[in-house]
Coordinates of C-alpha atoms in Angstrom, one line a residue:
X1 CA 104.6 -13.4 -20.9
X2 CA 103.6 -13.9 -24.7
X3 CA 101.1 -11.7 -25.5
X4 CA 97.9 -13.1 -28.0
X5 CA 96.5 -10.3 -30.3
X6 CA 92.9 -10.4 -29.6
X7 CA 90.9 -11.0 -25.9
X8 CA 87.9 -13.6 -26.4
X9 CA 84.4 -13.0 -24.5
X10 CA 83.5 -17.1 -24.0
X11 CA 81.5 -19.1 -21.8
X12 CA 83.8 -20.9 -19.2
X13 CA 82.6 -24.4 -20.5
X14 CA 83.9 -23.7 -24.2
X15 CA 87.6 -23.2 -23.3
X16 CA 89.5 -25.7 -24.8
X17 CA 92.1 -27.1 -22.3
X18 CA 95.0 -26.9 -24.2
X19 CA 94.4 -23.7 -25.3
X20 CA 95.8 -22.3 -21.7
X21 CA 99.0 -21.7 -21.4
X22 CA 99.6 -19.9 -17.7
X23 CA 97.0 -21.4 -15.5
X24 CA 98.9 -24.3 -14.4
X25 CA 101.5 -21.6 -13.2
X26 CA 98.9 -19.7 -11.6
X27 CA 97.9 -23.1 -9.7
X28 CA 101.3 -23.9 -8.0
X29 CA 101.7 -20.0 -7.2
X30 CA 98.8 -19.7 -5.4
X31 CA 99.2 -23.5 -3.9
X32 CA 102.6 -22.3 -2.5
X33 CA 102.0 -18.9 -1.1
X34 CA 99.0 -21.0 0.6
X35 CA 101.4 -23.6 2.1
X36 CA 104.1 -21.1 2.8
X37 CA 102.2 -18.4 4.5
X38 CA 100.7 -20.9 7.0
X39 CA 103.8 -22.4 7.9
X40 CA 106.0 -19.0 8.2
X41 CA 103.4 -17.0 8.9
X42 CA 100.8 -18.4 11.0
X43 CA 103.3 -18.9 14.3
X44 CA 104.5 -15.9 14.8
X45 CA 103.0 -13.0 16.5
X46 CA 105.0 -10.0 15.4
X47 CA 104.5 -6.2 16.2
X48 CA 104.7 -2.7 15.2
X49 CA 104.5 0.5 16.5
X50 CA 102.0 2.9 15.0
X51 CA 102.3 6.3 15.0
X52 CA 99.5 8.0 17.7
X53 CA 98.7 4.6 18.9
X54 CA 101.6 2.8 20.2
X55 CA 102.5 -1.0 19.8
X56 CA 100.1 -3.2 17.6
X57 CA 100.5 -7.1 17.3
X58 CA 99.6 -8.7 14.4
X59 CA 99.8 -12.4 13.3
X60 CA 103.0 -12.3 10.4
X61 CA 100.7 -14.7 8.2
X62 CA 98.7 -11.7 7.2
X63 CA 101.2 -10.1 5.4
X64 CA 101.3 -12.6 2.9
X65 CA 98.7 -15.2 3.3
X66 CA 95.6 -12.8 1.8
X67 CA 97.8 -12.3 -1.8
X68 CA 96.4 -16.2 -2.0
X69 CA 93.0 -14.8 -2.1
X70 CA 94.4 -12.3 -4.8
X71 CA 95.6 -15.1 -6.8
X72 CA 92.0 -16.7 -6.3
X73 CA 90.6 -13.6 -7.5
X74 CA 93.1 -14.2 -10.8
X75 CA 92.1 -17.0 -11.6
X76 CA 87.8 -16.9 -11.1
X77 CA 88.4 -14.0 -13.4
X78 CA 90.9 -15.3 -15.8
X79 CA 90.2 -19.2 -16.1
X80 CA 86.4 -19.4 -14.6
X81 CA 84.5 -20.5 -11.9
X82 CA 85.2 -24.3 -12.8
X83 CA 89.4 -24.3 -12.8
X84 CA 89.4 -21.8 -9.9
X85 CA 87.5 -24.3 -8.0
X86 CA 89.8 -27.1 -8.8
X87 CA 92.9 -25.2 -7.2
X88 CA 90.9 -24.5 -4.3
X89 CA 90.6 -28.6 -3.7
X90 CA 94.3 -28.7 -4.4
X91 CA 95.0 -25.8 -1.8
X92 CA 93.0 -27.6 0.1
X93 CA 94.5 -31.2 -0.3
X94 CA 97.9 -29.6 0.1
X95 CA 97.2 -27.7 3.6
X96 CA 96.0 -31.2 4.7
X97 CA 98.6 -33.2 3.5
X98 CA 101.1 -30.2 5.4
X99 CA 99.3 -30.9 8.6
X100 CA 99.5 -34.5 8.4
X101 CA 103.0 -34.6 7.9
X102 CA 103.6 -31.8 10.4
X103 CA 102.2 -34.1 13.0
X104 CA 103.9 -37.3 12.1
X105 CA 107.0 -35.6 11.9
X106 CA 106.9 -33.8 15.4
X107 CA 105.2 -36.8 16.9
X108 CA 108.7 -38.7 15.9
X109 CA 110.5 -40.0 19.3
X110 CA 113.9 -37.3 18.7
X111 CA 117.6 -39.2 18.7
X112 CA 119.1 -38.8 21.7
X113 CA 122.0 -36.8 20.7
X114 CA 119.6 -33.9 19.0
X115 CA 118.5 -31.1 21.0
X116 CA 115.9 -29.3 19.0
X117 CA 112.7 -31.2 19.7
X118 CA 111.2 -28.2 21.8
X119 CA 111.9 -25.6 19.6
X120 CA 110.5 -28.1 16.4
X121 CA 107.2 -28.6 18.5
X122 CA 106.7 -24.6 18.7
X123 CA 107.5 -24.2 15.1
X124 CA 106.0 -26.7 13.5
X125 CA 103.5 -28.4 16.1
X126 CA 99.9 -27.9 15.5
X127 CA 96.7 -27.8 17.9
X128 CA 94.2 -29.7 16.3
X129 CA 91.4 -27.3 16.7
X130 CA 93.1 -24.5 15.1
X131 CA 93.6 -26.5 11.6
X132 CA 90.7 -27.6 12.2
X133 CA 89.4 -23.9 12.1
X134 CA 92.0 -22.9 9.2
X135 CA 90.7 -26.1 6.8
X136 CA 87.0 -25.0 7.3
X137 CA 87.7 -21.2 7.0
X138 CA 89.9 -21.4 3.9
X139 CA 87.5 -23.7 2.2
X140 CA 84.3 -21.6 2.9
X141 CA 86.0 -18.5 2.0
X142 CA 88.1 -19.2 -0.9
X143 CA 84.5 -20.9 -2.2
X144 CA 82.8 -17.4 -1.3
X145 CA 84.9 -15.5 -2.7
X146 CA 85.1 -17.2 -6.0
X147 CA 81.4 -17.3 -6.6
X148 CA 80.6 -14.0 -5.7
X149 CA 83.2 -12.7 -8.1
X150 CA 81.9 -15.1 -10.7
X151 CA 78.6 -13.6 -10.4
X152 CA 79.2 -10.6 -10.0
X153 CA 81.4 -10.6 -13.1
X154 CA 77.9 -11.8 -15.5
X155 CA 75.8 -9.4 -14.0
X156 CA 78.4 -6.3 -14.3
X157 CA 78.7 -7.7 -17.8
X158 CA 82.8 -7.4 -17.0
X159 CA 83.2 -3.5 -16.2
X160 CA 84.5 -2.6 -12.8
X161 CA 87.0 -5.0 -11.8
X162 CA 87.7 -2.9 -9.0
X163 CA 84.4 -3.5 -7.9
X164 CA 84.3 -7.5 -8.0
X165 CA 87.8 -8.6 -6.6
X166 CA 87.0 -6.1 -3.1
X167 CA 83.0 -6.9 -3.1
X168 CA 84.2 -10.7 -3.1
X169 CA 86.9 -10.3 -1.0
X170 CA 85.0 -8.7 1.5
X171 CA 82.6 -11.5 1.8
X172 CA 84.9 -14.0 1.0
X173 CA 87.0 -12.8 4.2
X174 CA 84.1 -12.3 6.1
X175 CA 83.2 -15.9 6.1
X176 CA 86.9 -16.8 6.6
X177 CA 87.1 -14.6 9.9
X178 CA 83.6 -16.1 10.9
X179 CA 84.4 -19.6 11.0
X180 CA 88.1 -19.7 11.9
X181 CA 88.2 -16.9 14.7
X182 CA 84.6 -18.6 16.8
X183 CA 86.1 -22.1 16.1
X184 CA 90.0 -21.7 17.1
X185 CA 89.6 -19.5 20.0
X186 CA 86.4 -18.8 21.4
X187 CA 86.4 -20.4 25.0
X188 CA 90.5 -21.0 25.0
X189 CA 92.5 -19.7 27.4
X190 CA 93.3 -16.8 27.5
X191 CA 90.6 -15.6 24.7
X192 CA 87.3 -13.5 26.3
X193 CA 84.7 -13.1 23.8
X194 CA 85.3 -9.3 23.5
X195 CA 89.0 -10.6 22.3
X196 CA 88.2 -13.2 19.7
X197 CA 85.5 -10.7 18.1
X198 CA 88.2 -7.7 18.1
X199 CA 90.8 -9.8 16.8
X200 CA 87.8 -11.3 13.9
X201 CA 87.3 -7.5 12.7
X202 CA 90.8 -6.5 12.8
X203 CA 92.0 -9.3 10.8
X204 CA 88.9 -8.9 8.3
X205 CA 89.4 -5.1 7.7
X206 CA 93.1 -5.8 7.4
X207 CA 92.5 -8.5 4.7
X208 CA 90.0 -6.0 2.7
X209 CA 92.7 -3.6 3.1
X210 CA 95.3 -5.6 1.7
X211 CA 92.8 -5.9 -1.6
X212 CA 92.4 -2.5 -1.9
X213 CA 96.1 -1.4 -2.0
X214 CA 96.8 -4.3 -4.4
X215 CA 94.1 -3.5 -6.4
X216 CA 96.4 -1.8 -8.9
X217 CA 98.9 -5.0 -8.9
X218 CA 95.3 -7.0 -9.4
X219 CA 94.4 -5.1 -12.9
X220 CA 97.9 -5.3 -14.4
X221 CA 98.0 -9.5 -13.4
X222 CA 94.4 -9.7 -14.9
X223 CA 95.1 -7.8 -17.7
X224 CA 98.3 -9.4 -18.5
X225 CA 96.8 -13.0 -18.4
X226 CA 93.8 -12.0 -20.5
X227 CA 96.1 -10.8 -23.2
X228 CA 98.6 -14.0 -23.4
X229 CA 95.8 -16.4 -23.1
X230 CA 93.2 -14.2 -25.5
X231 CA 90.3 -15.3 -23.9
X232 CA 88.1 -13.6 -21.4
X233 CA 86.1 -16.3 -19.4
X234 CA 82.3 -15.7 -18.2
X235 CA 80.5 -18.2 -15.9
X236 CA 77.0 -18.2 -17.8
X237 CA 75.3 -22.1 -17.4
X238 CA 78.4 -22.7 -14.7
X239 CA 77.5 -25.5 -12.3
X240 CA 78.4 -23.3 -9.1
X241 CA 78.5 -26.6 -6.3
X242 CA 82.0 -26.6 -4.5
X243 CA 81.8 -30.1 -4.3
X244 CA 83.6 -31.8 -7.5
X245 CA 87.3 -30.6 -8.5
X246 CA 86.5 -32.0 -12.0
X247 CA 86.2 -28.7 -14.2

């Protein structure tokens, strides 16, 4: 990655679009990890075995689905309220466009002669009120999370990254776990109340967690961007609504 001599402070509405060289990159890595993370992730139930504790399920998605909201603290911090809130409507477009085609494709009457239709419906089937859950979560979090970092970044005058990206995610998460966890599973079989709010904490302090132990990786990304691009972006007279992609 190039490196620019000087870092810019300037308002996010005075970047020049072409001036930006990495943030489409940024886009399509957090779009992918996004797509990826819920297809490879999000149906398995894998487990380890902590020490003093025993065996501990986990959903797999976890390990991989909160560096998204790393990526989202990237670019809010990078590129601005404005062109991190037009990859959220991407990531959001993309996860629905996935599920779409997920459920055309397993809905397909198999050929005769091929044998793997049950094991496609595990892998790849969907119940409707879970993406339901995982659409409304991602949005309200990812939108959380962005803002709150945003603001927190004017009023912190840009010290104490540190501070921002765990702050943000832990409210950004918060809302996450709130909506999904109530929506997907409270009242389903097998789920007691006691369960789906256990599971909701356990998956919330294990997202913070994840922020905190990347928090190093989290400086050097934000550093390195700041450098190539030689700007530093700060959302003073940002329009803050979610609901426009347009930047």
């Amino acid at each position: 990655m190039a490196e620019a001599t000087h870092i810019t402070p300037i308002a996010a509405d005075r970047v020049e679009p072409g001036r930006l060289r990495y943030y489409d990159l940024v886009m399509a890595a957090f779009v992918a990890i996004l797509l990826l993370s819920n297809v490879l992730g999000a149906g398995k139930v894998a487990q380890v075995r902590l020490p003093g504790i025993g065996d501990w399920p986990f959903g797999a998605g976890i390990l991989f689905f909160p560096i998204s909201y790393i990526i989202g603290d990237v670019l809010t911090e990078v590129y601005g309220y404005a062109r991190a809130r037009r990859v959220i409507w991407v990531g959001f477009a993309a996860t629905l466009f996935m599920a779409g085609m997920a459920w055309v494709v397993v809905a397909l009457p198999p050929a005769p002669d091929w044998r793997n239709q049950a094991a496609y419906e595990v892998v790849f089937g969907q119940v409707p009120r879970i993406v339901f859950a995982s659409m409304c979560a991602f949005w309200a979090g990812e939108f959380v999370n962005s803002y709150v970092l945003a603001r927190m970044k004017v009023l912190t005058e840009g010290r104490h990254l540190w501070m921002r990206t765990i702050g943000s995610t832990i409210a950004g998460q918060g809302i996450d776990s709130l909506i999904f966890y109530p929506l997907a599973f409270w009242g389903a079989e097998g789920w007691t109340p006691h369960l789906v709010v256990v599971v909701l904490f356990t998956q919330w302090a294990l997202k913070v967690g994840w922020e905190v132990l990347l928090t190093p990786l989290t400086y050097w990304v934000v550093g390195a961007l700041k450098r190539a691009e030689g700007l530093d972006v700060y959302d003073r007279g940002t329009d803050f609504t979610p609901f426009r992609a347009r930047v």
